[in-house]
Tab-separated table of C-alpha atoms in Angstrom:
chain	number	residue	atom	x	y	z
A	1	MET	CA	-161.759	98.239	72.114
A	2	LYS	CA	-162.123	100.674	69.188
A	3	LYS	CA	-165.001	98.538	67.660
A	4	ALA	CA	-166.897	98.118	70.888
A	5	VAL	CA	-166.709	101.807	71.614
A	6	PRO	CA	-170.186	102.656	69.873
A	7	TYR	CA	-171.943	100.572	72.477
A	8	LEU	CA	-170.819	102.886	75.241
A	9	LEU	CA	-173.900	104.830	74.194
A	10	ALA	CA	-175.907	102.424	76.258
A	11	TYR	CA	-174.249	103.833	79.388
A	12	SER	CA	-175.489	107.356	78.535
A	13	ILE	CA	-178.943	106.358	80.032
A	14	PRO	CA	-177.600	105.617	83.597
A	15	MET	CA	-175.217	108.572	83.268
A	16	VAL	CA	-178.038	110.823	82.597
A	17	ALA	CA	-179.864	109.113	85.513
A	18	LEU	CA	-176.977	109.917	87.695
A	19	ILE	CA	-176.941	113.585	86.754
A	20	SER	CA	-180.902	113.589	87.452
A	21	ALA	CA	-180.207	112.274	90.959
A	22	GLN	CA	-177.472	114.912	91.569
A	23	PHE	CA	-179.665	117.860	90.654
A	24	GLY	CA	-182.859	116.522	91.987
A	25	GLY	CA	-186.049	118.399	91.757
A	26	ILE	CA	-187.637	118.676	88.253
A	27	PHE	CA	-184.456	117.181	86.899
A	28	TRP	CA	-185.577	113.737	88.065
A	29	TYR	CA	-187.437	113.723	84.747
A	30	THR	CA	-184.290	114.334	82.604
A	31	THR	CA	-183.890	110.568	82.077
A	32	LEU	CA	-187.427	110.254	80.767
A	33	VAL	CA	-186.962	113.162	78.283
A	34	TYR	CA	-183.613	111.912	77.221
A	35	THR	CA	-184.784	108.456	76.486
A	36	PHE	CA	-188.113	109.077	74.900
A	37	VAL	CA	-187.810	112.585	73.419
A	38	LEU	CA	-184.190	113.404	72.687
A	39	LEU	CA	-182.980	109.898	71.548
A	40	PRO	CA	-186.031	109.457	69.208
A	41	LEU	CA	-185.382	112.948	67.747
A	42	ILE	CA	-181.674	112.205	67.035
A	43	GLU	CA	-182.508	108.764	65.619
A	44	THR	CA	-184.923	110.274	63.176
A	45	PHE	CA	-182.156	112.312	61.597
A	46	LEU	CA	-179.689	109.612	61.427
A	47	PRO	CA	-179.415	107.065	58.643
A	48	ALA	CA	-180.318	103.333	58.979
A	49	ILE	CA	-177.209	101.246	58.275
A	50	ALA	CA	-177.612	97.559	57.477
A	51	VAL	CA	-175.115	95.326	59.298
A	52	ASN	CA	-173.360	92.447	57.537
A	53	TYR	CA	-170.126	90.877	58.657
A	54	SER	CA	-167.617	88.655	56.954
A	55	GLU	CA	-166.379	85.527	58.625
A	56	THR	CA	-163.158	87.184	59.520
A	57	ASP	CA	-165.047	90.203	61.087
A	58	LYS	CA	-167.243	87.798	63.074
A	59	THR	CA	-164.218	85.961	64.376
A	60	ASN	CA	-162.362	89.189	65.372
A	61	ARG	CA	-165.556	90.626	67.114
A	62	LEU	CA	-166.074	87.367	69.063
A	63	GLN	CA	-162.507	87.338	70.164
A	64	ASN	CA	-162.681	90.996	71.336
A	65	GLN	CA	-163.408	90.715	74.977
A	66	TRP	CA	-164.378	94.416	75.312
A	67	PHE	CA	-167.958	93.413	73.935
A	68	ASP	CA	-168.388	91.202	76.999
A	69	VAL	CA	-166.861	93.753	79.534
A	70	LEU	CA	-169.372	96.488	78.312
A	71	LEU	CA	-172.239	94.089	79.111
A	72	TYR	CA	-170.861	93.226	82.625
A	73	GLY	CA	-170.428	96.886	83.378
A	74	ASN	CA	-174.333	97.225	83.423
A	75	VAL	CA	-174.484	95.272	86.687
A	76	LEU	CA	-172.412	97.992	88.328
A	77	TRP	CA	-174.592	100.716	86.868
A	78	VAL	CA	-177.802	99.219	87.725
A	79	TYR	CA	-176.937	98.341	91.466
A	80	GLY	CA	-174.846	101.346	91.957
A	81	LEU	CA	-177.564	103.657	90.944
A	82	MET	CA	-180.205	101.791	92.934
A	83	GLY	CA	-177.817	101.936	95.870
A	84	TYR	CA	-177.372	105.628	95.440
A	85	VAL	CA	-181.107	106.213	95.313
A	86	LEU	CA	-181.599	104.355	98.421
A	87	TYR	CA	-179.011	106.503	100.109
A	88	LEU	CA	-180.799	109.630	98.996
A	89	LEU	CA	-184.077	108.241	100.235
A	90	SER	CA	-182.567	107.445	103.557
A	91	ASN	CA	-181.119	110.968	104.068
A	92	GLN	CA	-183.481	113.421	102.311
A	93	ASN	CA	-187.130	114.193	102.032
A	94	PHE	CA	-188.651	114.311	98.603
A	95	THR	CA	-191.939	115.674	97.181
A	96	ASN	CA	-194.467	113.300	95.435
A	97	VAL	CA	-193.484	114.931	92.087
A	98	GLU	CA	-189.817	114.101	92.715
A	99	LEU	CA	-190.607	110.504	93.856
A	100	VAL	CA	-192.594	109.867	90.625
A	101	GLY	CA	-189.561	111.163	88.524
A	102	MET	CA	-187.333	108.981	90.648
A	103	VAL	CA	-189.410	105.931	89.773
A	104	PHE	CA	-189.229	106.595	85.953
A	105	THR	CA	-185.462	107.373	86.279
A	106	LEU	CA	-184.657	104.143	87.914
A	107	GLY	CA	-187.246	102.162	85.995
A	108	ILE	CA	-185.706	103.179	82.728
A	109	VAL	CA	-182.301	102.020	83.815
A	110	PHE	CA	-183.762	98.764	85.215
A	111	GLY	CA	-185.333	98.158	81.631
A	112	ALA	CA	-182.668	99.505	79.224
A	113	ASN	CA	-179.405	98.348	81.173
A	114	GLY	CA	-181.034	95.643	83.407
A	115	ILE	CA	-183.492	93.502	81.616
A	116	ASN	CA	-182.259	94.117	78.151
A	117	VAL	CA	-178.726	93.092	79.158
A	118	ALA	CA	-180.128	90.248	81.099
A	119	HIS	CA	-181.759	89.120	77.894
A	120	GLU	CA	-178.388	88.925	76.212
A	121	LEU	CA	-176.629	87.144	79.070
A	122	GLY	CA	-179.424	84.740	79.718
A	123	HIS	CA	-178.709	83.229	76.271
A	124	ARG	CA	-175.069	82.592	76.988
A	125	ASP	CA	-173.755	79.246	77.938
A	126	LYS	CA	-171.491	80.229	80.854
A	127	LYS	CA	-173.093	79.914	84.282
A	128	SER	CA	-171.400	82.971	85.452
A	129	GLU	CA	-173.146	85.067	82.804
A	130	ASN	CA	-176.506	83.362	83.546
A	131	PHE	CA	-175.904	84.488	87.195
A	132	LEU	CA	-175.414	88.064	86.116
A	133	ALA	CA	-178.573	87.907	84.074
A	134	LYS	CA	-180.561	86.882	87.096
A	135	MET	CA	-179.067	89.544	89.075
A	136	LEU	CA	-180.250	92.131	86.409
A	137	LEU	CA	-183.723	90.669	86.373
A	138	LEU	CA	-184.239	90.720	90.104
A	139	PRO	CA	-184.996	94.410	90.618
A	140	SER	CA	-187.606	94.360	87.842
A	141	HIS	CA	-189.528	91.304	89.413
A	142	TYR	CA	-188.753	89.331	86.223
A	143	LEU	CA	-186.698	86.217	87.313
A	144	HIS	CA	-189.228	84.078	85.615
A	145	PHE	CA	-188.191	85.593	82.215
A	146	PHE	CA	-184.961	83.552	82.212
A	147	LEU	CA	-187.018	80.379	82.106
A	148	GLU	CA	-189.910	81.368	79.986
A	149	HIS	CA	-188.086	83.286	77.408
A	150	ASN	CA	-185.579	80.615	76.574
A	151	HIS	CA	-188.017	77.686	76.696
A	152	GLY	CA	-191.373	79.303	75.818
A	153	HIS	CA	-191.015	82.400	73.865
A	154	HIS	CA	-188.338	81.050	71.512
A	155	VAL	CA	-190.260	77.948	70.794
A	156	HIS	CA	-193.723	79.471	70.337
A	157	VAL	CA	-192.887	82.853	68.919
A	158	SER	CA	-195.252	84.385	66.328
A	159	THR	CA	-198.082	81.811	67.263
A	160	PRO	CA	-201.253	82.069	69.293
A	161	GLU	CA	-199.325	79.976	72.068
A	162	ASP	CA	-196.760	82.780	72.657
A	163	PRO	CA	-198.137	85.544	75.062
A	164	SER	CA	-195.127	87.724	74.047
A	165	THR	CA	-196.374	87.976	70.659
A	166	ALA	CA	-198.794	90.853	69.873
A	167	LYS	CA	-201.686	90.225	67.576
A	168	LYS	CA	-202.622	92.629	64.712
A	169	ASN	CA	-204.751	95.485	66.032
A	170	GLN	CA	-204.012	94.626	69.742
A	171	SER	CA	-203.218	97.769	71.610
A	172	LEU	CA	-199.980	98.076	73.594
A	173	TYR	CA	-201.928	98.171	76.867
A	174	ALA	CA	-204.018	95.036	76.129
A	175	PHE	CA	-200.715	93.387	75.289
A	176	TRP	CA	-199.176	94.278	78.552
A	177	VAL	CA	-201.798	92.342	80.345
A	178	GLN	CA	-201.551	89.384	78.039
A	179	SER	CA	-197.816	89.270	78.237
A	180	VAL	CA	-197.128	90.024	81.773
A	181	PHE	CA	-199.479	87.549	83.246
A	182	GLY	CA	-199.274	85.048	80.325
A	183	THR	CA	-195.515	84.673	80.597
A	184	TYR	CA	-195.541	84.211	84.352
A	185	VAL	CA	-198.236	81.444	84.105
A	186	LYS	CA	-196.246	79.935	81.192
A	187	ALA	CA	-192.998	79.972	83.163
A	188	TRP	CA	-194.680	77.793	85.862
A	189	GLN	CA	-196.107	75.435	83.187
A	190	ILE	CA	-192.655	75.042	81.729
A	191	GLN	CA	-191.130	74.375	85.130
A	192	GLN	CA	-193.787	71.698	85.983
A	193	GLN	CA	-193.043	69.980	82.677
A	194	PHE	CA	-189.336	69.884	83.577
A	195	LEU	CA	-189.985	68.413	87.011
A	196	GLN	CA	-192.426	65.753	85.720
A	197	LYS	CA	-189.971	64.801	82.932
A	198	ASP	CA	-187.205	64.241	85.385
A	199	ASN	CA	-189.539	62.751	88.061
A	200	ARG	CA	-188.661	65.464	90.611
A	201	SER	CA	-190.893	66.887	93.390
A	202	PHE	CA	-191.934	70.544	93.641
A	203	TRP	CA	-189.408	71.139	96.344
A	204	HIS	CA	-186.448	69.770	94.271
A	205	PHE	CA	-183.496	72.268	94.210
A	206	SER	CA	-183.849	72.382	90.446
A	207	ASN	CA	-187.288	73.967	90.716
A	208	TYR	CA	-185.941	77.343	89.439
A	209	GLN	CA	-189.430	79.098	89.590
A	210	PHE	CA	-189.858	78.269	93.271
A	211	TRP	CA	-186.411	79.242	94.361
A	212	SER	CA	-186.515	82.347	92.332
A	213	LEU	CA	-189.696	83.330	93.988
A	214	VAL	CA	-187.985	82.884	97.426
A	215	VAL	CA	-185.109	84.958	96.335
A	216	TRP	CA	-187.501	87.729	95.036
A	217	LEU	CA	-189.569	87.820	98.320
A	218	GLY	CA	-186.428	87.879	100.306
A	219	PHE	CA	-185.091	90.775	98.151
A	220	GLN	CA	-188.402	92.720	98.589
A	221	GLY	CA	-188.389	91.932	102.252
A	222	GLY	CA	-184.849	93.128	102.711
A	223	MET	CA	-185.588	96.459	100.896
A	224	TYR	CA	-188.556	97.139	103.171
A	225	TYR	CA	-186.894	96.054	106.412
A	226	PHE	CA	-183.602	98.076	105.856
A	227	PHE	CA	-184.907	101.066	103.998
A	228	GLY	CA	-188.528	101.528	104.935
A	229	PHE	CA	-191.761	101.666	103.162
A	230	GLN	CA	-191.198	104.720	100.978
A	231	ALA	CA	-187.838	103.284	99.603
A	232	TRP	CA	-189.425	99.844	98.982
A	233	LEU	CA	-192.330	101.587	97.248
A	234	VAL	CA	-189.984	103.453	94.889
A	235	LEU	CA	-188.066	100.421	94.087
A	236	PHE	CA	-191.086	98.338	93.531
A	237	PHE	CA	-192.684	100.650	90.942
A	238	SER	CA	-189.440	101.327	89.341
A	239	GLY	CA	-189.285	97.571	88.664
A	240	VAL	CA	-192.857	97.781	87.223
A	241	ILE	CA	-191.616	100.386	84.777
A	242	GLY	CA	-188.729	98.279	84.013
A	243	PHE	CA	-190.657	95.159	83.026
A	244	LEU	CA	-193.290	97.365	81.112
A	245	LEU	CA	-190.494	98.769	79.095
A	246	LEU	CA	-189.384	95.115	78.267
A	247	GLU	CA	-193.008	94.352	77.304
A	248	THR	CA	-193.156	97.332	74.961
A	249	ILE	CA	-190.110	96.147	73.186
A	250	ASN	CA	-191.751	92.697	72.974
A	251	TYR	CA	-194.797	94.375	71.434
A	252	ILE	CA	-192.909	95.995	68.688
A	253	GLU	CA	-190.643	93.095	67.969
A	254	HIS	CA	-193.264	90.702	66.678
A	255	TYR	CA	-196.453	92.852	66.175
A	256	GLY	CA	-199.012	91.186	63.956
A	257	LEU	CA	-196.429	88.644	62.504
A	258	MET	CA	-197.658	85.011	62.644
A	259	ARG	CA	-196.199	81.799	61.444
A	260	SER	CA	-198.285	79.630	59.143
A	261	LYS	CA	-199.595	76.203	60.360
A	262	LEU	CA	-198.563	73.339	58.238
A	263	PRO	CA	-200.791	70.432	57.116
A	264	SER	CA	-198.948	68.203	59.936
A	265	GLY	CA	-200.479	70.585	62.496
A	266	ARG	CA	-197.098	72.157	63.382
A	267	TYR	CA	-195.949	75.691	62.746
A	268	GLU	CA	-193.470	76.637	60.052
A	269	ARG	CA	-189.934	77.095	61.236
A	270	VAL	CA	-189.011	80.517	62.640
A	271	SER	CA	-187.364	82.619	59.916
A	272	GLU	CA	-186.196	86.053	59.067
A	273	LYS	CA	-189.768	87.263	58.427
A	274	HIS	CA	-191.121	86.640	61.907
A	275	SER	CA	-189.446	89.619	63.723
A	276	TRP	CA	-189.393	93.487	62.997
A	277	ASN	CA	-186.008	94.686	62.439
A	278	SER	CA	-184.475	98.134	62.603
A	279	ASN	CA	-181.130	99.197	61.345
A	280	HIS	CA	-181.431	102.775	63.102
A	281	VAL	CA	-178.085	103.431	64.672
A	282	ILE	CA	-179.336	104.754	67.980
A	283	GLY	CA	-181.515	101.794	68.978
A	284	ARG	CA	-178.859	99.500	67.902
A	285	MET	CA	-176.215	100.901	69.972
A	286	VAL	CA	-178.288	101.614	73.105
A	287	LEU	CA	-180.005	98.164	73.171
A	288	TYR	CA	-176.796	96.099	72.174
A	289	GLU	CA	-178.219	95.124	68.726
A	290	LEU	CA	-181.585	93.817	70.018
A	291	THR	CA	-183.059	95.594	67.081
A	292	GLN	CA	-181.478	92.823	64.794
A	293	HIS	CA	-184.017	90.570	66.163
A	294	SER	CA	-184.656	88.186	63.296
A	295	ASP	CA	-180.987	86.999	63.463
A	296	HIS	CA	-181.285	86.532	67.230
A	297	HIS	CA	-184.373	84.198	66.738
A	298	TYR	CA	-182.499	82.343	64.041
A	299	LYS	CA	-179.759	81.475	66.497
A	300	ALA	CA	-180.628	82.569	70.037
A	301	ASN	CA	-177.162	82.184	71.564
A	302	LYS	CA	-175.501	84.272	68.840
A	303	LYS	CA	-173.677	87.116	70.531
A	304	TYR	CA	-174.864	90.714	69.967
A	305	GLN	CA	-171.765	91.940	68.350
A	306	ILE	CA	-172.146	89.614	65.253
A	307	LEU	CA	-175.910	89.915	64.726
A	308	GLN	CA	-176.639	91.174	61.251
A	309	SER	CA	-179.428	92.296	58.920
A	310	TYR	CA	-181.626	90.422	56.497
A	311	GLU	CA	-183.276	91.843	53.443
A	312	GLN	CA	-186.163	89.400	53.948
A	313	SER	CA	-187.035	90.791	57.459
A	314	PRO	CA	-189.865	93.260	57.782
A	315	GLN	CA	-188.320	96.685	58.660
A	316	LEU	CA	-189.614	99.231	61.124
A	317	PRO	CA	-190.160	102.732	59.790
A	318	PHE	CA	-188.333	103.945	62.835
A	319	GLY	CA	-185.821	102.788	65.446
A	320	TYR	CA	-186.778	100.966	68.576
A	321	PRO	CA	-186.848	104.130	70.930
A	322	THR	CA	-189.045	105.971	68.526
A	323	SER	CA	-191.344	102.979	67.869
A	324	MET	CA	-191.800	102.455	71.574
A	325	VAL	CA	-193.136	106.022	71.899
A	326	LEU	CA	-195.483	105.470	68.855
A	327	ALA	CA	-196.795	102.270	70.166
A	328	ALA	CA	-198.185	104.242	73.234
A	329	PHE	CA	-200.579	105.731	70.798
A	330	PRO	CA	-202.541	102.685	69.299
A	331	PRO	CA	-204.410	104.451	66.498
A	332	LEU	CA	-201.175	105.890	65.209
A	333	TRP	CA	-199.466	102.760	65.563
A	334	PHE	CA	-201.986	100.761	63.619
A	335	TRP	CA	-202.019	103.417	60.930
A	336	LEU	CA	-198.300	103.086	60.484
A	337	MET	CA	-197.817	99.397	61.071
A	338	ASN	CA	-200.863	97.527	59.559
A	339	PRO	CA	-200.077	98.438	55.939
A	340	ARG	CA	-196.472	97.169	56.375
A	341	LEU	CA	-197.660	93.653	57.647
A	342	PRO	CA	-196.606	91.003	55.223
A	343	GLN	CA	-199.612	89.225	53.690
């Protein structure tokens, strides 16, 4: 348990969200301030620590079940907090200012403890863990991520064919449009290819995209029917905040990094130089080592607790939480990042 303890920091975001809900009023914005003001400030003063494990350490960490238990706990946090917010909306009246704060609070949890954890579990081989991944993607309208990320992004990363790779001098907001719509279209294209390959019809039970759409529509309809329009609206826009946080992370992970095209017409193999890494401790713990992104792309099903650093990887000047804030200001982001792009 001791080695897994630092990752309890990931639970600090839903814990702050729960406190926000308890106090209400202007405190609904506490989670927003904690995540994008306090954490970046703390991160700035903490050292970046490179991660490298011996084979013995890797074996021990893989055998330590607490690393997985901490991931599974996020399902309880996400759905528990969502249920509590629905309860509050059903029994209290809120001002528009409070509702907006509520959307950001729930949306940040959906992004940090929902989609981010779903990303980790979605790369696992166990069907039970894949199921939990889909549960965590559902509130953020991103069930298609499970298909497109594994069979699209990891194949085409750092090429013009990947909608989840930001180009040099592309603003975060332009990238949102490119990635949100591009990955959804690409997911359907991948699904169609799978169906054609197996000579199956659109209505076959293996059509993940179709059945995930049915589940999502059922979820949305259920929220509206049982909890009313206002509650549905809060949950809907909370989900939007959740997937925009994911896309912001996508933006900083591969910004401006492109694979060279070989004489054969194919792209060079994905290597440690095609992802931005960060060894800053806060981002590492809160995001379950997502910041060790080069190693993740090298072997996608490698569990987060054994991801490590590479000297060859381009390094972000700040951690992921701070970088997400900086990316919201395109001129500042370009000024910081363009000189660091490898030639």
